[in-house]
């Protein structure tokens, strides 16, 4: 039976750890590696619960970091003697090679300055130019290969020790093997977050809606730590393809904090230093300061500006900031951008309202969708609106003419303030993370990642 097989596999792994038998991984469903086992048992890795389960499986059932390191050594990604990531060409580990100075990305030297005080510890990397260029392509050639957003960068750590190769190992490598304590790992991840936010706030051209994500081992395809930094106002098809494995940094931090609290109540207390706790708090405060001050500078007009419009004979009142949620470069966004004041004087109805010669029902669907985005917290996803069959063509035609068809038809992150956690409702709500469109989740990592192996794009 499956249970008996798992018991035999666990006994085998204990024998390997004890040095009694040669290495051989025996997993479920024929898995022959820790990586394959994690993919099979945690097929969706995008939140705290799945990350927590992956770390539990690794430490309690799959042999721990010792077996994980042996696997990476066998694959050629880690030097057995030094415990550092390899920087050769077979295997080709792009981020490790950048850290070692063996690969230099043209034009990225200046971008490092936007990390401020963090540039001594971290680096910013970019994708291949053609992958950035095709960020919004829906062609099969590019979906899963192109950048996940119009603005997409990677944060890497200037440390080749294997403990930093992936979020799965943060704080788990024993100090006797050169690892840091769980609390020190928490400090470093807090600093990663602060560094990424500082970069996005300084580089220019980015919105204030920034997403920071890890691909946890099993679902990763580059065995060197890299945090994805995304502008969430301009997501492409590749983001939604990999949504099942985009694990936000805040969820990683949540689990690490839980483990720190557990360690403080155990014999591991000696590893948790007061200085590390204070450093973690300082890094967290730095990230919060970036978010609450200079970072959240509105790119549009004052949110309180309410526009009185006449849409094809029907009156509408709507905040200008809501309409400016339309993608930059679209006709709808440009209509209400900086030139709005001059354009508004051109066509007024007899009540002084700005007249727009649009089909009123179709425009209302688009406007109401943007109202929902404006209302929804930035931590939640808003699904596309339900479009009545009888008016579908008119709505989609107008959306196409206004440059917002893709924006309307793809799920979007909310743009409102993240003030609270929303409670679950008995029926599916508009902020549900469950997609209406049928899209089976991949159960393996056979799909090419945005920066990996033979398809490396950075």
Tab-separated table of C-alpha atoms in Angstrom:
chain	number	residue	atom	x	y	z
A	1	UNK	CA	0.000	0.000	0.000
A	2	UNK	CA	0.983	3.661	-0.335
A	3	UNK	CA	1.309	4.026	3.454
A	4	UNK	CA	3.605	1.003	3.724
A	5	UNK	CA	5.689	2.334	0.841
A	6	UNK	CA	6.068	5.699	2.573
A	7	UNK	CA	7.170	3.945	5.780
A	8	UNK	CA	9.826	1.943	3.885
A	9	UNK	CA	10.969	5.149	2.156
A	10	UNK	CA	11.300	6.929	5.504
A	11	UNK	CA	13.374	4.056	6.900
A	12	UNK	CA	15.587	4.179	3.823
A	13	UNK	CA	16.167	7.917	4.221
A	14	UNK	CA	17.107	7.456	7.903
A	15	UNK	CA	19.645	4.830	6.862
A	16	UNK	CA	21.125	7.253	4.357
A	17	UNK	CA	21.401	9.950	7.024
A	18	UNK	CA	23.130	7.492	9.340
A	19	UNK	CA	25.615	6.624	6.596
A	20	UNK	CA	24.584	2.960	6.592
A	21	UNK	CA	23.612	2.780	2.908
A	22	UNK	CA	24.496	4.719	-0.273
A	23	UNK	CA	22.296	7.644	-1.266
A	24	UNK	CA	19.065	6.728	-2.988
A	25	UNK	CA	15.923	8.850	-2.756
A	26	UNK	CA	12.679	6.897	-2.587
A	27	UNK	CA	9.664	9.140	-2.873
A	28	UNK	CA	5.960	8.711	-3.566
A	29	UNK	CA	4.527	8.166	-7.050
A	30	UNK	CA	7.960	7.256	-8.349
A	31	UNK	CA	9.676	10.498	-7.270
A	32	UNK	CA	13.449	10.047	-7.236
A	33	UNK	CA	14.444	13.435	-5.837
A	34	UNK	CA	13.482	15.856	-3.102
A	35	UNK	CA	12.514	18.323	-5.807
A	36	UNK	CA	10.118	15.924	-7.539
A	37	UNK	CA	8.645	14.869	-4.201
A	38	UNK	CA	7.895	18.474	-3.205
A	39	UNK	CA	6.224	19.181	-6.547
A	40	UNK	CA	4.086	16.058	-6.235
A	41	UNK	CA	3.022	16.686	-2.659
A	42	UNK	CA	2.755	20.480	-2.763
A	43	UNK	CA	1.622	21.188	-6.354
A	44	UNK	CA	0.568	24.760	-5.526
A	45	UNK	CA	3.172	26.850	-3.719
A	46	UNK	CA	1.864	30.395	-3.438
A	47	UNK	CA	1.065	31.116	0.204
A	48	UNK	CA	2.170	30.641	3.800
A	49	UNK	CA	0.380	27.316	4.263
A	50	UNK	CA	2.055	25.679	1.262
A	51	UNK	CA	5.480	27.110	2.168
A	52	UNK	CA	5.035	25.917	5.743
A	53	UNK	CA	4.116	22.427	4.516
A	54	UNK	CA	7.111	22.281	2.154
A	55	UNK	CA	9.519	23.082	5.010
A	56	UNK	CA	7.798	20.533	7.255
A	57	UNK	CA	8.104	17.843	4.598
A	58	UNK	CA	11.769	18.629	4.050
A	59	UNK	CA	12.713	18.548	7.722
A	60	UNK	CA	10.426	15.770	8.976
A	61	UNK	CA	9.965	13.346	6.075
A	62	UNK	CA	12.504	13.951	3.311
A	63	UNK	CA	15.764	13.805	5.215
A	64	UNK	CA	16.307	17.483	5.939
A	65	UNK	CA	18.904	19.847	4.533
A	66	UNK	CA	21.587	17.148	4.526
A	67	UNK	CA	19.718	15.165	1.871
A	68	UNK	CA	18.857	18.396	0.048
A	69	UNK	CA	22.513	19.415	-0.109
A	70	UNK	CA	23.521	15.955	-1.330
A	71	UNK	CA	20.977	16.282	-4.126
A	72	UNK	CA	22.328	19.693	-5.160
A	73	UNK	CA	25.886	18.357	-5.046
A	74	UNK	CA	24.915	15.390	-7.238
A	75	UNK	CA	23.290	17.767	-9.715
A	76	UNK	CA	26.438	19.872	-9.818
A	77	UNK	CA	24.960	23.037	-8.311
A	78	UNK	CA	26.907	22.976	-5.024
A	79	UNK	CA	30.584	22.310	-4.282
A	80	UNK	CA	30.700	19.567	-1.684
A	81	UNK	CA	33.806	20.851	0.105
A	82	UNK	CA	33.050	24.573	0.241
A	83	UNK	CA	29.254	24.464	0.361
A	84	UNK	CA	29.135	27.234	-2.246
A	85	UNK	CA	27.118	27.381	-5.458
A	86	UNK	CA	29.054	26.411	-8.565
A	87	UNK	CA	29.709	29.122	-11.134
A	88	UNK	CA	30.742	27.115	-14.180
A	89	UNK	CA	28.769	26.533	-17.365
A	90	UNK	CA	27.632	22.958	-16.751
A	91	UNK	CA	25.269	23.351	-15.034
A	92	UNK	CA	24.733	26.971	-15.951
A	93	UNK	CA	23.519	28.884	-12.889
A	94	UNK	CA	22.969	32.411	-14.158
A	95	UNK	CA	22.541	34.278	-10.873
A	96	UNK	CA	25.492	32.509	-9.246
A	97	UNK	CA	27.635	33.521	-12.221
A	98	UNK	CA	26.501	37.137	-11.882
A	99	UNK	CA	27.403	37.124	-8.181
A	100	UNK	CA	30.841	35.695	-9.034
A	101	UNK	CA	31.399	38.409	-11.654
A	102	UNK	CA	31.545	35.896	-14.519
A	103	UNK	CA	28.481	37.448	-16.174
A	104	UNK	CA	27.972	41.198	-16.402
A	105	UNK	CA	24.589	42.500	-17.537
A	106	UNK	CA	24.942	45.572	-19.782
A	107	UNK	CA	23.284	48.722	-18.476
A	108	UNK	CA	22.637	47.391	-14.976
A	109	UNK	CA	25.547	49.029	-13.168
A	110	UNK	CA	23.664	52.302	-12.699
A	111	UNK	CA	20.554	50.533	-11.412
A	112	UNK	CA	22.521	49.197	-8.449
A	113	UNK	CA	22.743	52.724	-7.029
A	114	UNK	CA	18.978	52.695	-6.455
A	115	UNK	CA	19.503	50.048	-3.756
A	116	UNK	CA	21.048	52.717	-1.566
A	117	UNK	CA	22.580	51.277	1.593
A	118	UNK	CA	21.609	47.750	0.532
A	119	UNK	CA	23.845	47.563	-2.560
A	120	UNK	CA	26.679	46.102	-0.493
A	121	UNK	CA	24.578	42.998	0.189
A	122	UNK	CA	22.325	42.698	-2.852
A	123	UNK	CA	22.209	43.191	-6.620
A	124	UNK	CA	19.495	43.984	-9.142
A	125	UNK	CA	19.351	41.837	-12.280
A	126	UNK	CA	17.217	42.065	-15.407
A	127	UNK	CA	15.650	39.707	-17.870
A	128	UNK	CA	16.717	39.366	-21.466
A	129	UNK	CA	15.639	42.399	-23.548
A	130	UNK	CA	13.399	40.312	-25.813
A	131	UNK	CA	11.624	38.847	-22.771
A	132	UNK	CA	10.971	42.319	-21.372
A	133	UNK	CA	9.742	43.426	-24.787
A	134	UNK	CA	7.196	40.608	-25.024
A	135	UNK	CA	5.910	40.919	-21.439
A	136	UNK	CA	2.283	41.285	-22.637
A	137	UNK	CA	2.436	38.762	-25.494
A	138	UNK	CA	-0.220	36.057	-25.502
A	139	UNK	CA	1.620	33.960	-28.076
A	140	UNK	CA	2.492	30.451	-26.909
A	141	UNK	CA	6.142	31.131	-27.673
A	142	UNK	CA	6.287	33.821	-24.989
A	143	UNK	CA	3.754	32.860	-22.325
A	144	UNK	CA	5.856	31.288	-19.600
A	145	UNK	CA	9.065	32.736	-21.009
A	146	UNK	CA	8.511	36.507	-21.147
A	147	UNK	CA	8.762	38.826	-18.158
A	148	UNK	CA	5.826	38.675	-15.751
A	149	UNK	CA	5.219	42.434	-15.853
A	150	UNK	CA	6.032	45.489	-17.955
A	151	UNK	CA	8.518	46.286	-15.185
A	152	UNK	CA	10.205	43.142	-13.830
A	153	UNK	CA	13.533	42.868	-12.027
A	154	UNK	CA	15.288	40.324	-9.782
A	155	UNK	CA	16.969	40.901	-6.418
A	156	UNK	CA	19.859	38.533	-5.682
A	157	UNK	CA	22.109	38.198	-2.625
A	158	UNK	CA	25.885	38.614	-2.889
A	159	UNK	CA	26.565	35.361	-1.066
A	160	UNK	CA	27.295	32.033	-2.766
A	161	UNK	CA	26.790	29.875	0.348
A	162	UNK	CA	24.218	27.258	-0.537
A	163	UNK	CA	21.971	28.118	2.442
A	164	UNK	CA	20.743	31.091	0.346
A	165	UNK	CA	20.071	29.131	-2.845
A	166	UNK	CA	16.310	29.084	-2.235
A	167	UNK	CA	13.673	30.073	0.331
A	168	UNK	CA	13.143	26.404	1.231
A	169	UNK	CA	16.489	26.410	3.105
A	170	UNK	CA	16.379	29.784	4.858
A	171	UNK	CA	17.541	29.295	8.450
A	172	UNK	CA	17.649	25.477	8.266
A	173	UNK	CA	21.352	24.873	7.572
A	174	UNK	CA	23.138	24.194	10.905
A	175	UNK	CA	25.568	26.814	12.140
A	176	UNK	CA	28.181	24.052	12.268
A	177	UNK	CA	27.929	23.901	8.466
A	178	UNK	CA	28.175	27.651	8.033
A	179	UNK	CA	24.455	28.356	8.264
A	180	UNK	CA	22.730	31.161	10.117
A	181	UNK	CA	20.026	30.829	12.765
A	182	UNK	CA	16.360	31.069	11.843
A	183	UNK	CA	16.214	34.496	13.435
A	184	UNK	CA	19.188	35.734	11.425
A	185	UNK	CA	17.534	34.357	8.292
A	186	UNK	CA	14.415	36.353	9.174
A	187	UNK	CA	16.564	39.484	9.431
A	188	UNK	CA	18.006	38.890	5.984
A	189	UNK	CA	14.642	38.317	4.308
A	190	UNK	CA	13.316	41.505	5.922
A	191	UNK	CA	16.348	43.300	4.458
A	192	UNK	CA	15.653	41.763	1.032
A	193	UNK	CA	12.151	43.187	1.150
A	194	UNK	CA	13.366	46.626	2.225
A	195	UNK	CA	16.046	46.620	-0.485
A	196	UNK	CA	13.562	45.691	-3.223
A	197	UNK	CA	11.101	48.367	-2.155
A	198	UNK	CA	13.855	50.967	-1.971
A	199	UNK	CA	14.929	50.096	-5.515
A	200	UNK	CA	11.380	50.340	-6.880
A	201	UNK	CA	10.809	53.668	-5.140
A	202	UNK	CA	14.016	55.210	-6.504
A	203	UNK	CA	14.468	53.841	-10.005
A	204	UNK	CA	11.608	55.873	-11.498
A	205	UNK	CA	8.751	54.835	-13.776
A	206	UNK	CA	7.339	52.242	-11.369
A	207	UNK	CA	3.930	52.490	-9.702
A	208	UNK	CA	3.451	52.185	-5.939
A	209	UNK	CA	1.940	48.692	-6.305
A	210	UNK	CA	4.947	46.408	-6.010
A	211	UNK	CA	4.816	42.615	-5.799
A	212	UNK	CA	7.726	40.640	-4.327
A	213	UNK	CA	7.720	36.880	-4.953
A	214	UNK	CA	9.841	33.760	-4.490
A	215	UNK	CA	9.605	30.459	-6.379
A	216	UNK	CA	10.140	27.862	-3.654
A	217	UNK	CA	12.299	24.801	-4.362
A	218	UNK	CA	10.460	22.197	-6.337
A	219	UNK	CA	8.765	24.888	-8.369
A	220	UNK	CA	11.954	26.817	-9.101
A	221	UNK	CA	14.180	26.296	-12.113
A	222	UNK	CA	17.191	28.394	-11.112
A	223	UNK	CA	19.079	27.084	-8.086
A	224	UNK	CA	20.238	30.476	-6.867
A	225	UNK	CA	18.114	32.812	-4.752
A	226	UNK	CA	16.297	35.527	-6.684
A	227	UNK	CA	13.332	37.587	-5.571
A	228	UNK	CA	10.973	38.701	-8.345
A	229	UNK	CA	10.195	42.429	-8.197
A	230	UNK	CA	7.056	43.246	-10.204
A	231	UNK	CA	5.029	46.348	-10.957
A	232	UNK	CA	1.564	44.945	-10.287
A	233	UNK	CA	-0.244	47.578	-12.377
A	234	UNK	CA	1.026	46.023	-15.622
A	235	UNK	CA	1.015	42.229	-15.312
A	236	UNK	CA	1.488	40.005	-18.328
A	237	UNK	CA	0.226	36.511	-19.225
A	238	UNK	CA	3.338	34.857	-17.783
A	239	UNK	CA	2.418	36.083	-14.300
A	240	UNK	CA	-0.942	34.327	-14.465
A	241	UNK	CA	0.638	31.178	-15.909
A	242	UNK	CA	2.884	30.969	-12.867
A	243	UNK	CA	0.428	32.302	-10.314
A	244	UNK	CA	0.306	28.847	-8.698
A	245	UNK	CA	3.945	29.204	-7.613
A	246	UNK	CA	4.371	32.952	-7.047
A	247	UNK	CA	4.827	32.972	-3.262
A	248	UNK	CA	4.782	36.531	-1.822
A	249	UNK	CA	7.653	37.539	0.421
A	250	UNK	CA	5.220	38.480	3.194
A	251	UNK	CA	4.060	34.850	3.325
A	252	UNK	CA	7.671	33.677	3.575
A	253	UNK	CA	8.223	36.135	6.421
A	254	UNK	CA	5.085	34.959	8.211
A	255	UNK	CA	6.336	31.373	8.357
A	256	UNK	CA	9.834	32.407	9.417
A	257	UNK	CA	8.375	34.502	12.252
A	258	UNK	CA	6.352	31.482	13.391
A	259	UNK	CA	9.497	29.367	13.453
A	260	UNK	CA	11.388	32.048	15.380
A	261	UNK	CA	8.643	32.122	18.025
A	262	UNK	CA	8.732	28.318	18.268
A	263	UNK	CA	12.525	28.315	18.610
A	264	UNK	CA	12.367	30.839	21.434
A	265	UNK	CA	10.349	28.366	23.454
A	266	UNK	CA	12.781	25.497	22.889
A	267	UNK	CA	16.403	24.598	23.467
A	268	UNK	CA	17.281	26.534	20.312
A	269	UNK	CA	16.936	29.736	22.297
A	270	UNK	CA	20.721	30.098	22.333
A	271	UNK	CA	20.701	30.591	18.550
A	272	UNK	CA	18.219	33.456	18.703
A	273	UNK	CA	20.025	36.637	19.672
A	274	UNK	CA	18.466	39.862	20.811
A	275	UNK	CA	20.575	41.748	18.280
A	276	UNK	CA	19.114	39.677	15.423
A	277	UNK	CA	15.587	40.373	16.642
A	278	UNK	CA	16.285	44.107	16.736
A	279	UNK	CA	17.841	43.964	13.264
A	280	UNK	CA	14.770	42.213	11.874
A	281	UNK	CA	12.540	44.872	13.379
A	282	UNK	CA	14.741	47.625	11.956
A	283	UNK	CA	14.590	46.106	8.458
A	284	UNK	CA	10.829	45.682	8.743
A	285	UNK	CA	10.467	49.303	9.853
A	286	UNK	CA	12.599	50.427	6.916
A	287	UNK	CA	10.289	48.631	4.484
A	288	UNK	CA	7.217	50.137	6.144
A	289	UNK	CA	8.772	53.608	5.992
A	290	UNK	CA	9.347	53.259	2.254
A	291	UNK	CA	5.763	52.177	1.727
A	292	UNK	CA	4.171	54.845	3.909
A	293	UNK	CA	6.253	57.833	2.851
A	294	UNK	CA	8.054	58.533	-0.383
A	295	UNK	CA	6.964	55.380	-2.148
A	296	UNK	CA	3.223	55.948	-2.253
A	297	UNK	CA	3.293	59.139	-4.248
A	298	UNK	CA	0.148	59.322	-6.389
A	299	UNK	CA	0.879	59.304	-10.097
A	300	UNK	CA	-2.499	60.735	-11.024
A	301	UNK	CA	-4.521	63.698	-9.864
A	302	UNK	CA	-5.933	64.158	-6.385
A	303	UNK	CA	-8.150	61.150	-5.576
A	304	UNK	CA	-10.910	63.462	-4.353
A	305	UNK	CA	-11.412	64.983	-7.833
A	306	UNK	CA	-14.860	63.783	-8.910
A	307	UNK	CA	-15.669	64.054	-12.615
A	308	UNK	CA	-19.184	64.808	-13.807
A	309	UNK	CA	-19.550	63.045	-17.172
A	310	UNK	CA	-22.256	62.567	-19.769
A	311	UNK	CA	-21.668	59.167	-21.367
A	312	UNK	CA	-23.742	58.897	-24.510
A	313	UNK	CA	-26.679	60.684	-22.841
A	314	UNK	CA	-26.414	59.071	-19.405
A	315	UNK	CA	-24.878	60.949	-16.473
A	316	UNK	CA	-22.008	59.464	-14.507
A	317	UNK	CA	-19.953	60.725	-11.572
A	318	UNK	CA	-16.636	58.994	-10.959
A	319	UNK	CA	-13.261	59.858	-9.364
A	320	UNK	CA	-10.650	60.758	-11.926
A	321	UNK	CA	-8.193	58.525	-10.071
A	322	UNK	CA	-10.462	55.540	-10.761
A	323	UNK	CA	-10.356	56.122	-14.516
A	324	UNK	CA	-6.580	56.513	-14.336
A	325	UNK	CA	-6.343	52.880	-13.245
A	326	UNK	CA	-6.522	52.112	-16.973
A	327	UNK	CA	-3.129	50.906	-18.253
A	328	UNK	CA	-0.601	53.601	-19.077
A	329	UNK	CA	-0.471	54.149	-22.815
A	330	UNK	CA	-4.129	53.260	-23.354
A	331	UNK	CA	-6.500	55.777	-24.914
A	332	UNK	CA	-8.667	55.743	-21.781
A	333	UNK	CA	-5.717	56.594	-19.539
A	334	UNK	CA	-4.484	59.365	-21.848
A	335	UNK	CA	-7.960	60.931	-22.011
A	336	UNK	CA	-7.926	61.572	-18.260
A	337	UNK	CA	-4.200	62.228	-17.894
A	338	UNK	CA	-2.359	65.587	-17.648
A	339	UNK	CA	-4.136	67.031	-20.719
A	340	UNK	CA	-7.588	66.396	-19.215
A	341	UNK	CA	-8.169	70.002	-18.143
A	342	UNK	CA	-7.811	71.288	-21.718
A	343	UNK	CA	-9.752	68.436	-23.282
A	344	UNK	CA	-12.595	68.875	-20.815
A	345	UNK	CA	-13.412	72.315	-22.222
A	346	UNK	CA	-14.087	71.009	-25.707
A	347	UNK	CA	-17.422	69.170	-25.433
A	348	UNK	CA	-19.899	70.002	-22.661
A	349	UNK	CA	-23.600	69.262	-22.483
A	350	UNK	CA	-26.204	71.848	-21.454
A	351	UNK	CA	-25.585	71.035	-17.789
A	352	UNK	CA	-21.845	71.629	-18.041
A	353	UNK	CA	-20.949	67.947	-17.921
A	354	UNK	CA	-18.159	66.630	-20.144
A	355	UNK	CA	-19.758	64.715	-23.018
A	356	UNK	CA	-18.177	61.476	-24.209
A	357	UNK	CA	-19.756	59.835	-27.218
A	358	UNK	CA	-19.481	56.251	-25.958
A	359	UNK	CA	-22.142	53.527	-25.692
A	360	UNK	CA	-23.285	54.161	-22.088
A	361	UNK	CA	-23.965	50.557	-21.049
A	362	UNK	CA	-20.667	49.291	-22.418
A	363	UNK	CA	-18.667	52.084	-20.788
A	364	UNK	CA	-20.454	51.505	-17.480
A	365	UNK	CA	-19.212	47.888	-17.409
A	366	UNK	CA	-15.629	49.103	-17.875
A	367	UNK	CA	-15.995	51.915	-15.327
A	368	UNK	CA	-17.645	49.675	-12.728
A	369	UNK	CA	-14.815	47.170	-13.054
A	370	UNK	CA	-12.330	49.945	-12.289
A	371	UNK	CA	-14.456	51.005	-9.313
A	372	UNK	CA	-14.071	47.488	-7.909
A	373	UNK	CA	-10.308	47.621	-8.467
A	374	UNK	CA	-10.176	50.980	-6.694
A	375	UNK	CA	-12.092	49.528	-3.754
A	376	UNK	CA	-10.386	46.141	-3.407
A	377	UNK	CA	-7.319	45.931	-1.109
A	378	UNK	CA	-3.988	45.570	-2.894
A	379	UNK	CA	-3.579	42.108	-1.342
A	380	UNK	CA	-6.657	40.708	-3.122
A	381	UNK	CA	-7.410	39.760	-6.730
A	382	UNK	CA	-10.422	41.050	-8.647
A	383	UNK	CA	-11.799	38.753	-11.326
A	384	UNK	CA	-12.916	40.011	-14.753
A	385	UNK	CA	-16.521	41.234	-14.862
A	386	UNK	CA	-19.327	38.973	-15.990
A	387	UNK	CA	-20.280	40.235	-19.448
A	388	UNK	CA	-23.863	39.617	-20.698
A	389	UNK	CA	-23.874	37.586	-23.900
A	390	UNK	CA	-26.155	40.027	-25.723
A	391	UNK	CA	-23.825	42.996	-25.183
A	392	UNK	CA	-20.492	41.206	-25.233
A	393	UNK	CA	-19.437	42.398	-28.702
A	394	UNK	CA	-20.183	46.049	-27.972
A	395	UNK	CA	-18.357	45.949	-24.615
A	396	UNK	CA	-15.281	44.221	-26.020
A	397	UNK	CA	-15.182	46.497	-29.061
A	398	UNK	CA	-15.263	49.584	-26.844
A	399	UNK	CA	-12.633	48.089	-24.529
A	400	UNK	CA	-10.434	47.404	-27.573
A	401	UNK	CA	-10.854	50.954	-28.900
A	402	UNK	CA	-9.994	52.388	-25.464
A	403	UNK	CA	-6.962	50.131	-25.135
A	404	UNK	CA	-8.213	48.208	-22.087
A	405	UNK	CA	-9.415	44.890	-23.518
A	406	UNK	CA	-6.647	42.798	-21.928
A	407	UNK	CA	-6.951	44.821	-18.717
A	408	UNK	CA	-10.679	44.062	-18.607
A	409	UNK	CA	-10.429	40.343	-19.336
A	410	UNK	CA	-7.540	39.391	-17.038
A	411	UNK	CA	-7.684	39.136	-13.232
A	412	UNK	CA	-6.080	42.159	-11.569
A	413	UNK	CA	-4.756	42.944	-8.111
A	414	UNK	CA	-6.841	45.456	-6.199
A	415	UNK	CA	-5.516	49.021	-6.110
A	416	UNK	CA	-7.063	50.133	-2.817
A	417	UNK	CA	-5.306	50.405	0.554
A	418	UNK	CA	-4.399	47.160	2.320
A	419	UNK	CA	-6.056	48.072	5.606
A	420	UNK	CA	-7.369	44.747	6.812
A	421	UNK	CA	-7.736	41.076	6.071
A	422	UNK	CA	-11.038	40.161	4.466
A	423	UNK	CA	-12.961	37.316	6.014
A	424	UNK	CA	-14.026	34.417	3.861
A	425	UNK	CA	-17.591	34.400	2.602
A	426	UNK	CA	-19.812	31.329	2.159
A	427	UNK	CA	-20.140	32.067	-1.544
A	428	UNK	CA	-17.484	33.180	-3.985
A	429	UNK	CA	-16.837	36.900	-3.678
A	430	UNK	CA	-15.331	39.238	-6.247
A	431	UNK	CA	-12.022	39.273	-4.374
A	432	UNK	CA	-11.678	35.495	-4.415
A	433	UNK	CA	-8.317	34.188	-5.563
A	434	UNK	CA	-10.112	31.338	-7.362
A	435	UNK	CA	-10.203	31.863	-11.095
A	436	UNK	CA	-13.447	31.680	-13.031
A	437	UNK	CA	-11.588	30.549	-16.116
A	438	UNK	CA	-10.741	26.811	-16.199
A	439	UNK	CA	-6.980	26.424	-15.915
A	440	UNK	CA	-5.604	23.149	-14.568
A	441	UNK	CA	-2.652	23.635	-12.273
A	442	UNK	CA	0.589	21.993	-13.421
A	443	UNK	CA	1.782	19.196	-11.191
A	444	UNK	CA	5.397	19.295	-12.300
A	445	UNK	CA	8.035	21.820	-13.141
A	446	UNK	CA	8.307	20.732	-16.747
A	447	UNK	CA	7.145	24.151	-17.963
A	448	UNK	CA	10.039	26.526	-18.565
A	449	UNK	CA	10.432	29.196	-15.910
A	450	UNK	CA	11.040	32.800	-16.843
A	451	UNK	CA	14.750	32.459	-16.207
A	452	UNK	CA	16.074	28.955	-16.272
A	453	UNK	CA	18.448	26.419	-17.761
A	454	UNK	CA	18.522	26.330	-21.542
A	455	UNK	CA	15.896	29.083	-21.659
A	456	UNK	CA	17.730	31.450	-19.329
A	457	UNK	CA	16.548	34.945	-20.080
A	458	UNK	CA	18.636	37.171	-17.877
